[in-house]
PDB file of C-alpha atoms in Angstrom:
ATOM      1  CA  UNK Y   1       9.735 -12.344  21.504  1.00 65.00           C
ATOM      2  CA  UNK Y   2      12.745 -13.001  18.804  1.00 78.00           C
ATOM      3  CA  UNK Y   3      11.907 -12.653  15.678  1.00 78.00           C
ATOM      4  CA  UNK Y   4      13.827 -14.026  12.424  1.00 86.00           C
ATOM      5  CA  UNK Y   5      15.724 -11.436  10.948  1.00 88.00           C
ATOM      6  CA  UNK Y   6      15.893 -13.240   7.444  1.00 90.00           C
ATOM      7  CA  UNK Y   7      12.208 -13.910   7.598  1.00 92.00           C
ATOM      8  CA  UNK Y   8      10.768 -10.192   8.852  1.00 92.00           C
ATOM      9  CA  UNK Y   9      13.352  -8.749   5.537  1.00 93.00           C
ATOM     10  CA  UNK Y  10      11.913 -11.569   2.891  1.00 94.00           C
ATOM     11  CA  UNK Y  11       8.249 -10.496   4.157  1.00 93.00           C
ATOM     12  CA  UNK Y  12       9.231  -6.629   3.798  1.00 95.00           C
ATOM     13  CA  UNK Y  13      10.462  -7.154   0.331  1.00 96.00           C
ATOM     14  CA  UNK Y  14       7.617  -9.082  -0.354  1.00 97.00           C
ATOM     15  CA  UNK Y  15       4.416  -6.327   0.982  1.00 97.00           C
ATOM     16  CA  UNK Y  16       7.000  -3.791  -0.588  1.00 97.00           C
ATOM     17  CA  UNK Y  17       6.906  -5.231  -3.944  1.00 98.00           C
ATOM     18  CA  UNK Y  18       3.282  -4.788  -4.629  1.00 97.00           C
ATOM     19  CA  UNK Y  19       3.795  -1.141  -4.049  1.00 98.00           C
ATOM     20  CA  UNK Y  20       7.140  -0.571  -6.083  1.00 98.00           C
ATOM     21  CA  UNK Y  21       5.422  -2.627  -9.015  1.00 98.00           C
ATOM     22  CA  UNK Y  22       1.769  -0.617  -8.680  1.00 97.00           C
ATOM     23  CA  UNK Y  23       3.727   2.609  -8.433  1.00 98.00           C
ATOM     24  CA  UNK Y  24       6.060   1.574 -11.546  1.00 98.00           C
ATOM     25  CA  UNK Y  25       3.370   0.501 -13.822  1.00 98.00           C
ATOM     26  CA  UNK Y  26       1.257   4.015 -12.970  1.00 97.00           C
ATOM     27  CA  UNK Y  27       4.227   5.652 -14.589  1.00 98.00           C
ATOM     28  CA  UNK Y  28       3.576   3.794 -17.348  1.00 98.00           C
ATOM     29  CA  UNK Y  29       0.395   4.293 -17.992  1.00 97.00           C
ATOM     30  CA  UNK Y  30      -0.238   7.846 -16.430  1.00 98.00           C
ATOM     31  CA  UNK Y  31      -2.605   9.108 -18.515  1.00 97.00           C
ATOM     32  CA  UNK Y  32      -4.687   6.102 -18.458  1.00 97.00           C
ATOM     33  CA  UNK Y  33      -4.129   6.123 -14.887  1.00 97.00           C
ATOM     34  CA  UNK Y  34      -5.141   9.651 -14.588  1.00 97.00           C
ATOM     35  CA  UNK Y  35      -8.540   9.144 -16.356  1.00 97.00           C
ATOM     36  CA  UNK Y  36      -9.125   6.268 -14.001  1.00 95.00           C
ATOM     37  CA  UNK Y  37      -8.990   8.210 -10.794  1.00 95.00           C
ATOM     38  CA  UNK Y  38     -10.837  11.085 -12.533  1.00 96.00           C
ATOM     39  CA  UNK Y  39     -13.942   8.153 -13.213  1.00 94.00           C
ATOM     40  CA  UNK Y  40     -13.905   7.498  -9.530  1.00 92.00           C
ATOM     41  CA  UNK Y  41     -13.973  10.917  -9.031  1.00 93.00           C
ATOM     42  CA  UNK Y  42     -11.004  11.905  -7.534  1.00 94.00           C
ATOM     43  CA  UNK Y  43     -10.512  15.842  -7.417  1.00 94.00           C
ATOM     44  CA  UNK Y  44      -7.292  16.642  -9.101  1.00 96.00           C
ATOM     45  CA  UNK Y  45      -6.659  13.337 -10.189  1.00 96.00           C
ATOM     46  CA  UNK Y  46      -3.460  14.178 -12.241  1.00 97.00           C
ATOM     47  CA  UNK Y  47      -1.939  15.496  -8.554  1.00 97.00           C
ATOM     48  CA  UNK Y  48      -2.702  12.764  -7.100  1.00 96.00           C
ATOM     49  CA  UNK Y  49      -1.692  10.421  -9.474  1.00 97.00           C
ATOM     50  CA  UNK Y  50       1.890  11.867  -8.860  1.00 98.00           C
ATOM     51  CA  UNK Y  51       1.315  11.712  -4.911  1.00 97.00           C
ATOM     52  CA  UNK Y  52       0.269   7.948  -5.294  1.00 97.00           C
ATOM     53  CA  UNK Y  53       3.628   7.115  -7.219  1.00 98.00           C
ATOM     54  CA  UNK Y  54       5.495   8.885  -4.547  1.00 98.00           C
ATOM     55  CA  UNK Y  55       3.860   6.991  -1.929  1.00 98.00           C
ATOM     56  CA  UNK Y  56       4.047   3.650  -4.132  1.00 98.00           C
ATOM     57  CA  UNK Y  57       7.180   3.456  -5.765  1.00 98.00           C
ATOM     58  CA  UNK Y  58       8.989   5.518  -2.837  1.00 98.00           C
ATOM     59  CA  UNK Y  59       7.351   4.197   0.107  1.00 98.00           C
ATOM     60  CA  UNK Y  60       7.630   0.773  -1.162  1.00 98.00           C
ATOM     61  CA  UNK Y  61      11.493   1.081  -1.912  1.00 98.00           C
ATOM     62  CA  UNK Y  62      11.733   2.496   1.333  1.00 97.00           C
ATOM     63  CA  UNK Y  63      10.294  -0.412   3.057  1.00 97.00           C
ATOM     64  CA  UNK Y  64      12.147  -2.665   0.699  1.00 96.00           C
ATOM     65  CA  UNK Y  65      15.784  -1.341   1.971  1.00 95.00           C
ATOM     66  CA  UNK Y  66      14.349  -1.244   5.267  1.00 94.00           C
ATOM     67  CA  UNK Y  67      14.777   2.791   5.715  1.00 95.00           C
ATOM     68  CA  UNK Y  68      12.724   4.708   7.744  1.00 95.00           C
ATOM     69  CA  UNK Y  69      10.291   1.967   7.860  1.00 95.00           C
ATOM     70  CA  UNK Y  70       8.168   2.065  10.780  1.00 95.00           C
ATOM     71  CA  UNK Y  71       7.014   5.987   9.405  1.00 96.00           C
ATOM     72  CA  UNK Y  72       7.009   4.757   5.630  1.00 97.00           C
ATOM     73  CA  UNK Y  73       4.736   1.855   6.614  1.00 97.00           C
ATOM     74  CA  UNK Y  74       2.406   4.081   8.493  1.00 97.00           C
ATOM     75  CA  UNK Y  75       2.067   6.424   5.411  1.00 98.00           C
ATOM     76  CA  UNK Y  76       1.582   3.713   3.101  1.00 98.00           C
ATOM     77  CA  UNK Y  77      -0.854   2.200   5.439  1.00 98.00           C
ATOM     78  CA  UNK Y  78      -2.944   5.413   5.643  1.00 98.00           C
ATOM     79  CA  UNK Y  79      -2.495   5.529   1.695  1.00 97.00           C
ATOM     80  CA  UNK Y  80      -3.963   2.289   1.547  1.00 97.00           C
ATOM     81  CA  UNK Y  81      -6.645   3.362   3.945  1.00 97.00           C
ATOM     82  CA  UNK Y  82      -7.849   6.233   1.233  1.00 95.00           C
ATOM     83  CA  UNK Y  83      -7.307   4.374  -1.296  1.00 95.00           C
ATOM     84  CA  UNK Y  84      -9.519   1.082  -0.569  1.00 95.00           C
ATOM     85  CA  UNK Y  85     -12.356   3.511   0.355  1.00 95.00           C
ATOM     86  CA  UNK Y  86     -11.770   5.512  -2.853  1.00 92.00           C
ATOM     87  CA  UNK Y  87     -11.694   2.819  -5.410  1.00 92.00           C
ATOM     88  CA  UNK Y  88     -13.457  -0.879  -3.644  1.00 92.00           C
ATOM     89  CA  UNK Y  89     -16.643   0.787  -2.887  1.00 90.00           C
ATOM     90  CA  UNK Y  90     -18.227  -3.020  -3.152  1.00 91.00           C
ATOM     91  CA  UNK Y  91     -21.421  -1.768  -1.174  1.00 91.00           C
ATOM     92  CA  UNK Y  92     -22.124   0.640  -4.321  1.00 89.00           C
ATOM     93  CA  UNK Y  93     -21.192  -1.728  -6.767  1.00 89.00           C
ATOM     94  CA  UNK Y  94     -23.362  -2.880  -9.945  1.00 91.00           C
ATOM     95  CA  UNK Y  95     -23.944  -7.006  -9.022  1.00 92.00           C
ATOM     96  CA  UNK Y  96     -21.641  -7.970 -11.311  1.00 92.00           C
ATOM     97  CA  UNK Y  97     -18.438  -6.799 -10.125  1.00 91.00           C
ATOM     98  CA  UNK Y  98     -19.524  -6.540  -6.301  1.00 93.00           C
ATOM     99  CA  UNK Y  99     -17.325  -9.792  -5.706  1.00 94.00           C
ATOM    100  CA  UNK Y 100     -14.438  -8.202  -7.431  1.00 93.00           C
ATOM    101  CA  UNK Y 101     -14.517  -5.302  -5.180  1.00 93.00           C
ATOM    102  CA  UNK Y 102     -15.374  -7.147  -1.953  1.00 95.00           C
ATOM    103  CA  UNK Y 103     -12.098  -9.051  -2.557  1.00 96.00           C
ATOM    104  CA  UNK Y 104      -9.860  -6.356  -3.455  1.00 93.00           C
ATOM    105  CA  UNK Y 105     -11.391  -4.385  -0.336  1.00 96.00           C
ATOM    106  CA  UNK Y 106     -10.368  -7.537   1.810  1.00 97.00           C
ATOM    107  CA  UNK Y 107      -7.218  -7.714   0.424  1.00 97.00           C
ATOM    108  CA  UNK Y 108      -6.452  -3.976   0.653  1.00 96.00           C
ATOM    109  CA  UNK Y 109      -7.298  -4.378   4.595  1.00 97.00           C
ATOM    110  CA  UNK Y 110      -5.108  -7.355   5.212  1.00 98.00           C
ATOM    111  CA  UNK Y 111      -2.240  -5.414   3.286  1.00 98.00           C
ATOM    112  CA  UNK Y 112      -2.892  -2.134   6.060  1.00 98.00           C
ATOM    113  CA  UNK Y 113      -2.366  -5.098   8.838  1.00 98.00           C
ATOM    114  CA  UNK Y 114       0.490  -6.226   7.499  1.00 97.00           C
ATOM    115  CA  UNK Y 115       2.042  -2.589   7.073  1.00 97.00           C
ATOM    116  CA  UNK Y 116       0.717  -1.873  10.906  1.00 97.00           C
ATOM    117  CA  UNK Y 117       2.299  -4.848  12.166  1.00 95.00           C
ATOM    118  CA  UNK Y 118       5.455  -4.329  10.381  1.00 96.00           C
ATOM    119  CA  UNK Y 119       5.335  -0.442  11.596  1.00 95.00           C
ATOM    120  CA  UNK Y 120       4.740  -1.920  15.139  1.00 94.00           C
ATOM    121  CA  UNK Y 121       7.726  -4.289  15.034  1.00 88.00           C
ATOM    122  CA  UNK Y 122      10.909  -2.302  16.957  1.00 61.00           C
ATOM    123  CA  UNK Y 123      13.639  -3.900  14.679  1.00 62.00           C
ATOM    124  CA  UNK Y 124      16.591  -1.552  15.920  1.00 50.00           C
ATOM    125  CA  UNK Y 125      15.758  -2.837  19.388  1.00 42.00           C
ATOM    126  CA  UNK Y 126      16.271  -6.200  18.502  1.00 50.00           C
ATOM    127  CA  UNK Y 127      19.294  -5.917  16.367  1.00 52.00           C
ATOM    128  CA  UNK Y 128      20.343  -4.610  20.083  1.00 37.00           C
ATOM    129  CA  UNK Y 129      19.714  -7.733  21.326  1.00 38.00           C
TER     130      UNK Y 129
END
């Protein structure tokens, strides 16, 4: 199977952005961001506030230049993984925002197929070829 070179690096850049964003505006708003994850419960929630920029922001440029990417995208993807379960609980949801959470759930598990597949694509093989 070929795949477009200038296609598979526009589509990288693009799932990487809404990590290097996300991660960027956490460092802006830390604190806030930090009493967020400590409403959902999330032991040590300044910790992993720091771990979820690192993952964000770093992962995300690392996808973005194309470095390392089939182990970046796994870590993001299992990142993504904890935190879809962590914060778009839409079964425990109050009525009112259970459609909110359903969709960001949804989109959260499209995002870890796209970061699979992307993590599943051999790219130094086919700049081989």
């Amino acid at each position: 199977m070929q795949i477009s070179p200038n296609l598979y690096r526009i589509g990288r850049v693009l799932l990487a952005s809404l990590f290097v964003i996300s991660g960027a505006m956490k460092i802006a708003g830390f604190s806030g961001t930090v009493g967020y994850m400590t409403s959902l419960g999330v032991p040590l929630a300044t910790f992993a506030v720091l771990a979820t920029i690192l993952v964000e922001l770093g992962g995300g440029l690392a996808i973005m230049a194309g470095w390392q990417t089939r182990p970046v995208a796994i870590i993001v993807a299992l990142f993504t993984v904890a935190a879809t379960l962590t914060a778009h609980r839409f079964w425990q949801a109050d009525p009112a925002n259970a459609q909110n959470q359903m969709i960001n759930f949804l989109k959260n598990i499209s995002i870890i197929g796209a970061l699979l597949m992307l993590a599943a694509v051999d790219t130094d093989s086919k700049k081989a070829s």
